[in-house]
């Protein structure tokens, strides 16, 4: 097996775009908009919808990942680094699930389902930092951002430093050998 399942390839790149967009929009737009700004409801609606779609796609990706044949672990010539890379890939799933769980918990505590999707007209709380999961959500988002940066650097090192054509493993093509 030389490549990941094509469904995993599609979901990897789609989720990468959605998660990076969620991190940028969440930290630069959503949390920078005051809770009494009329745009806040729209921003929350978009962020929460996108977050829930990411959660759903991530569960589907995990199921396919556990059930499909995959290429052997990439070798970087150092046992410890190899094990670290394998662990980091599972940490991705853990962080995304924890991020979504803390977002959902915060939203429930703040009554957001009724306000944002039910049109209840109730005011938003002054700040989401009144709720415990808000701080966790921000911290997990930061850690996830750092892991993505490390993941991209590692991928580029494989591809251009070690020249092992790692990217082709996360792309389409013949999965049983050859090009
Ligand atoms: C933004 C979020 C991202 C997440 C959550 C993520 C997650 C993952 C995970 C979990 C794997 C391991 C395969 C698996 O278990 O399914 C993987 C592999 C890979 N990722 Fe990402 N990734 C992200 C972004 C990126 C970006 C931006 C790049 C490239 C610039 C990239 C390049 C790769 C490559 C080349 C592999 C294949 C590694 C191998 O063959 O072992 N990823 N990614
Ligand atoms: C993978 C999916 C998600 C990503 C990448 C993400 C990312 C972020 C980021 C970066 C922030 C700003 C953090 C800060 O600056 O401290 C944020 C805030 C927030 N997120 Fe998420 N989030 C996700 C899922 C969710 C979900 C599923 C919900 C709720 C259903 C949610 C609700 C919120 C709320 C209510 C805030 C607070 C906004 C404020 O303080 O004004 N998020 N998110």
Tab-separated table of C-alpha atoms and ligand atoms in Angstrom:
chain	number	residue	atom	x	y	z
A	1	UNK	CA	0.000	0.000	0.000
A	2	UNK	CA	1.589	3.265	-1.106
A	3	UNK	CA	-1.203	5.770	-0.536
A	4	UNK	CA	-4.024	6.608	1.853
A	5	UNK	CA	-7.605	5.755	0.796
A	6	UNK	CA	-8.931	8.432	-1.649
A	7	UNK	CA	-11.772	9.321	0.749
A	8	UNK	CA	-9.122	10.035	3.404
A	9	UNK	CA	-7.213	12.185	0.912
A	10	UNK	CA	-10.310	14.271	0.079
A	11	UNK	CA	-11.235	14.608	3.756
A	12	UNK	CA	-7.640	15.436	4.800
A	13	UNK	CA	-7.378	18.433	2.473
A	14	UNK	CA	-10.985	19.570	2.966
A	15	UNK	CA	-10.634	19.386	6.756
A	16	UNK	CA	-7.224	21.107	6.616
A	17	UNK	CA	-8.832	24.081	4.819
A	18	UNK	CA	-11.858	24.175	7.113
A	19	UNK	CA	-9.855	23.861	10.345
A	20	UNK	CA	-7.301	26.512	9.345
A	21	UNK	CA	-10.173	28.836	8.288
A	22	UNK	CA	-11.947	28.143	11.622
A	23	UNK	CA	-8.805	28.961	13.604
A	24	UNK	CA	-8.165	32.210	11.717
A	25	UNK	CA	-11.797	33.401	11.673
A	26	UNK	CA	-12.373	32.337	15.307
A	27	UNK	CA	-9.368	34.222	16.677
A	28	UNK	CA	-9.297	37.218	14.277
A	29	UNK	CA	-13.001	37.887	13.638
A	30	UNK	CA	-15.341	36.074	16.059
A	31	UNK	CA	-13.562	36.736	19.341
A	32	UNK	CA	-12.675	40.300	18.212
A	33	UNK	CA	-16.363	41.168	17.668
A	34	UNK	CA	-18.099	42.571	20.769
A	35	UNK	CA	-21.088	40.566	22.022
A	36	UNK	CA	-23.423	43.596	21.587
A	37	UNK	CA	-22.391	44.080	17.925
A	38	UNK	CA	-25.316	42.986	15.665
A	39	UNK	CA	-22.823	41.088	13.447
A	40	UNK	CA	-21.938	38.800	16.372
A	41	UNK	CA	-24.978	36.531	15.855
A	42	UNK	CA	-24.056	35.952	12.195
A	43	UNK	CA	-20.415	35.292	13.122
A	44	UNK	CA	-21.473	32.817	15.828
A	45	UNK	CA	-23.904	31.077	13.462
A	46	UNK	CA	-21.181	30.592	10.848
A	47	UNK	CA	-18.553	29.510	13.393
A	48	UNK	CA	-20.787	27.040	15.218
A	49	UNK	CA	-22.165	25.529	11.987
A	50	UNK	CA	-18.681	25.116	10.557
A	51	UNK	CA	-17.447	23.649	13.863
A	52	UNK	CA	-20.211	21.041	13.903
A	53	UNK	CA	-19.582	20.111	10.241
A	54	UNK	CA	-15.850	19.720	11.048
A	55	UNK	CA	-16.768	17.444	13.973
A	56	UNK	CA	-18.999	15.272	11.751
A	57	UNK	CA	-16.389	14.993	8.973
A	58	UNK	CA	-13.663	14.226	11.517
A	59	UNK	CA	-15.695	11.307	12.942
A	60	UNK	CA	-16.279	9.958	9.398
A	61	UNK	CA	-12.547	10.341	8.662
A	62	UNK	CA	-11.592	8.468	11.828
A	63	UNK	CA	-13.915	5.548	10.984
A	64	UNK	CA	-12.511	5.263	7.420
A	65	UNK	CA	-8.950	5.645	8.763
A	66	UNK	CA	-9.442	2.740	11.191
A	67	UNK	CA	-11.060	0.520	8.536
A	68	UNK	CA	-8.915	1.139	5.439
A	69	UNK	CA	-5.461	-0.177	4.527
A	70	UNK	CA	-2.783	2.519	4.792
A	71	UNK	CA	0.881	2.904	3.803
A	72	UNK	CA	3.506	1.756	6.337
A	73	UNK	CA	4.686	4.504	8.717
A	74	UNK	CA	7.029	7.006	7.093
A	75	UNK	CA	10.641	6.524	8.256
A	76	UNK	CA	12.747	9.538	9.142
A	77	UNK	CA	15.747	7.473	10.266
A	78	UNK	CA	15.229	8.091	13.999
A	79	UNK	CA	13.051	5.762	16.115
A	80	UNK	CA	12.029	8.436	18.586
A	81	UNK	CA	10.981	10.923	15.877
A	82	UNK	CA	9.081	8.165	14.048
A	83	UNK	CA	7.117	7.348	17.208
A	84	UNK	CA	6.532	11.067	17.848
A	85	UNK	CA	5.062	11.541	14.363
A	86	UNK	CA	2.709	8.575	14.828
A	87	UNK	CA	1.569	9.925	18.193
A	88	UNK	CA	1.128	13.447	16.762
A	89	UNK	CA	-1.304	12.129	14.166
A	90	UNK	CA	-3.576	10.741	16.915
A	91	UNK	CA	-3.173	13.945	18.933
A	92	UNK	CA	-4.750	15.760	15.939
A	93	UNK	CA	-7.963	13.777	16.359
A	94	UNK	CA	-7.882	14.309	20.136
A	95	UNK	CA	-7.400	18.090	19.855
A	96	UNK	CA	-10.105	18.583	17.218
A	97	UNK	CA	-12.597	16.552	19.281
A	98	UNK	CA	-11.660	18.438	22.484
A	99	UNK	CA	-11.976	21.782	20.670
A	100	UNK	CA	-15.457	20.921	19.413
A	101	UNK	CA	-16.520	19.487	22.804
A	102	UNK	CA	-15.423	22.645	24.662
A	103	UNK	CA	-17.169	24.812	22.029
A	104	UNK	CA	-20.408	22.844	22.385
A	105	UNK	CA	-20.209	22.909	26.211
A	106	UNK	CA	-19.655	26.690	26.206
A	107	UNK	CA	-22.483	27.224	23.722
A	108	UNK	CA	-24.907	25.169	25.851
A	109	UNK	CA	-23.957	26.983	29.065
A	110	UNK	CA	-24.523	30.343	27.316
A	111	UNK	CA	-27.890	29.246	25.863
A	112	UNK	CA	-26.560	29.770	22.320
A	113	UNK	CA	-28.642	27.078	20.540
A	114	UNK	CA	-31.848	29.101	21.249
A	115	UNK	CA	-30.284	32.519	20.697
A	116	UNK	CA	-28.245	31.726	17.574
A	117	UNK	CA	-30.403	29.124	15.817
A	118	UNK	CA	-33.803	29.432	17.554
A	119	UNK	CA	-34.131	33.223	17.095
A	120	UNK	CA	-35.196	33.616	20.764
A	121	UNK	CA	-34.111	37.270	20.758
A	122	UNK	CA	-32.498	36.896	24.209
A	123	UNK	CA	-29.314	38.964	24.640
A	124	UNK	CA	-25.888	37.344	24.497
A	125	UNK	CA	-23.904	37.191	27.753
A	126	UNK	CA	-21.485	40.094	28.210
A	127	UNK	CA	-18.530	37.791	27.613
A	128	UNK	CA	-18.107	34.049	27.019
A	129	UNK	CA	-15.219	34.060	29.504
A	130	UNK	CA	-17.905	33.770	32.233
A	131	UNK	CA	-18.043	30.109	31.202
A	132	UNK	CA	-15.240	27.690	32.097
A	133	UNK	CA	-14.914	25.974	28.691
A	134	UNK	CA	-14.190	29.343	26.954
A	135	UNK	CA	-10.590	29.418	28.256
A	136	UNK	CA	-10.076	25.740	27.359
A	137	UNK	CA	-11.435	26.417	23.842
A	138	UNK	CA	-8.917	29.244	23.291
A	139	UNK	CA	-5.993	27.227	24.681
A	140	UNK	CA	-6.818	24.100	22.660
A	141	UNK	CA	-7.141	26.240	19.505
A	142	UNK	CA	-3.667	27.659	20.149
A	143	UNK	CA	-2.105	24.216	20.707
A	144	UNK	CA	-3.818	22.885	17.561
A	145	UNK	CA	-2.420	25.818	15.561
A	146	UNK	CA	1.103	25.040	16.805
A	147	UNK	CA	0.712	21.335	15.964
A	148	UNK	CA	-0.434	22.225	12.437
A	149	UNK	CA	2.639	24.447	11.985
A	150	UNK	CA	4.931	21.597	13.142
A	151	UNK	CA	3.044	19.134	10.889
A	152	UNK	CA	3.506	21.374	7.819
A	153	UNK	CA	7.227	21.867	8.555
A	154	UNK	CA	7.683	18.090	9.031
A	155	UNK	CA	5.834	17.424	5.748
A	156	UNK	CA	7.994	19.920	3.848
A	157	UNK	CA	11.167	18.410	5.381
A	158	UNK	CA	10.109	14.929	4.215
A	159	UNK	CA	9.226	16.142	0.732
A	160	UNK	CA	12.126	18.506	0.006
A	161	UNK	CA	14.762	17.616	2.655
A	162	UNK	CA	14.623	13.839	2.562
A	163	UNK	CA	13.032	13.820	-0.916
A	164	UNK	CA	10.884	10.790	0.007
A	165	UNK	CA	7.779	11.944	-1.939
A	166	UNK	CA	5.684	11.947	1.226
A	167	UNK	CA	2.993	14.183	-0.279
A	168	UNK	CA	2.090	11.552	-2.878
A	169	UNK	CA	0.908	9.370	0.028
A	170	UNK	CA	-1.773	11.956	0.807
A	171	UNK	CA	-2.779	12.282	-2.870
A	172	UNK	CA	-4.652	10.252	-5.496
A	173	UNK	CA	-3.167	7.495	-7.680
A	174	UNK	CA	-2.362	3.814	-7.827
A	175	UNK	CA	-2.372	2.529	-4.235
A	176	UNK	CA	-0.712	-0.834	-4.707
A	177	UNK	CA	2.649	0.218	-6.156
A	178	UNK	CA	4.245	2.041	-9.093
A	179	UNK	CA	3.584	5.753	-9.656
B	1	LIG	C1	-5.183	21.704	9.380
B	1	LIG	C2	-5.199	20.625	9.760
B	1	LIG	C3	-4.516	19.333	9.444
B	1	LIG	C4	-4.828	18.216	10.129
B	1	LIG	C5	-5.840	18.084	11.286
B	1	LIG	C6	-4.006	17.145	9.577
B	1	LIG	C7	-4.037	15.834	10.032
B	1	LIG	C8	-3.297	14.787	9.526
B	1	LIG	C9	-3.306	13.432	10.027
B	1	LIG	C10	-4.111	12.940	11.243
B	1	LIG	C11	-2.477	12.707	9.238
B	1	LIG	C12	-2.115	11.206	9.377
B	1	LIG	C13	-2.934	10.382	8.502
B	1	LIG	C14	-4.166	9.906	9.201
B	1	LIG	O1	-4.085	9.417	10.344
B	1	LIG	O2	-5.221	9.990	8.612
B	1	LIG	C15	-1.937	13.597	8.233
B	1	LIG	C16	-1.063	13.230	7.221
B	1	LIG	C17	-0.474	14.100	6.314
B	1	LIG	N1	-0.640	15.481	6.291
B	1	LIG	FE1	-1.915	16.556	7.414
B	1	LIG	N2	-3.217	17.638	8.560
B	1	LIG	C18	-3.496	18.986	8.445
B	1	LIG	C19	-2.920	19.868	7.544
B	1	LIG	C20	-1.921	19.551	6.636
B	1	LIG	C21	-1.261	20.489	5.739
B	1	LIG	C22	-1.580	21.997	5.679
B	1	LIG	C23	-0.331	19.771	5.030
B	1	LIG	C24	0.672	20.203	4.011
B	1	LIG	C25	1.199	21.316	3.804
B	1	LIG	C26	-0.451	18.373	5.441
B	1	LIG	C27	0.287	17.323	4.895
B	1	LIG	C28	0.154	15.987	5.251
B	1	LIG	C29	0.846	14.874	4.589
B	1	LIG	C30	1.816	14.977	3.430
B	1	LIG	C31	0.439	13.701	5.265
B	1	LIG	C32	0.891	12.259	4.953
B	1	LIG	C33	1.823	11.776	6.014
B	1	LIG	C34	2.097	10.289	5.879
B	1	LIG	O3	2.080	9.776	4.776
B	1	LIG	O4	2.314	9.644	6.917
B	1	LIG	N3	-1.409	18.278	6.414
B	1	LIG	N4	-2.439	14.863	8.433
B	2	LIG	C1	-12.666	22.587	14.850
B	2	LIG	C2	-13.619	23.441	15.086
B	2	LIG	C3	-13.412	24.782	15.766
B	2	LIG	C4	-12.369	25.665	15.653
B	2	LIG	C5	-11.124	25.535	14.771
B	2	LIG	C6	-12.650	26.765	16.556
B	2	LIG	C7	-11.812	27.865	16.764
B	2	LIG	C8	-12.078	28.927	17.616
B	2	LIG	C9	-11.166	30.004	17.902
B	2	LIG	C10	-9.736	30.132	17.339
B	2	LIG	C11	-11.795	30.866	18.776
B	2	LIG	C12	-11.200	32.133	19.386
B	2	LIG	C13	-10.325	31.729	20.526
B	2	LIG	C14	-9.610	32.894	21.147
B	2	LIG	O1	-9.284	33.862	20.450
B	2	LIG	O2	-9.342	32.824	22.366
B	2	LIG	C15	-13.126	30.320	19.026
B	2	LIG	C16	-14.105	30.907	19.850
B	2	LIG	C17	-15.362	30.395	20.042
B	2	LIG	N1	-15.882	29.212	19.524
B	2	LIG	FE1	-14.883	27.889	18.369
B	2	LIG	N2	-13.865	26.542	17.181
B	2	LIG	C18	-14.365	25.334	16.722
B	2	LIG	C19	-15.555	24.736	17.072
B	2	LIG	C20	-16.564	25.353	17.806
B	2	LIG	C21	-17.869	24.772	18.076
B	2	LIG	C22	-18.328	23.378	17.613
B	2	LIG	C23	-18.559	25.709	18.811
B	2	LIG	C24	-19.959	25.654	19.343
B	2	LIG	C25	-20.921	24.869	18.937
B	2	LIG	C26	-17.705	26.867	19.004
B	2	LIG	C27	-18.048	28.035	19.677
B	2	LIG	C28	-17.200	29.087	19.936
B	2	LIG	C29	-17.572	30.242	20.736
B	2	LIG	C30	-18.942	30.506	21.394
B	2	LIG	C31	-16.416	31.048	20.820
B	2	LIG	C32	-16.271	32.346	21.662
B	2	LIG	C33	-16.344	33.601	20.873
B	2	LIG	C34	-16.061	34.809	21.759
B	2	LIG	O3	-15.395	34.715	22.796
B	2	LIG	O4	-16.518	35.874	21.373
B	2	LIG	N3	-16.478	26.606	18.373
B	2	LIG	N4	-13.265	29.140	18.321
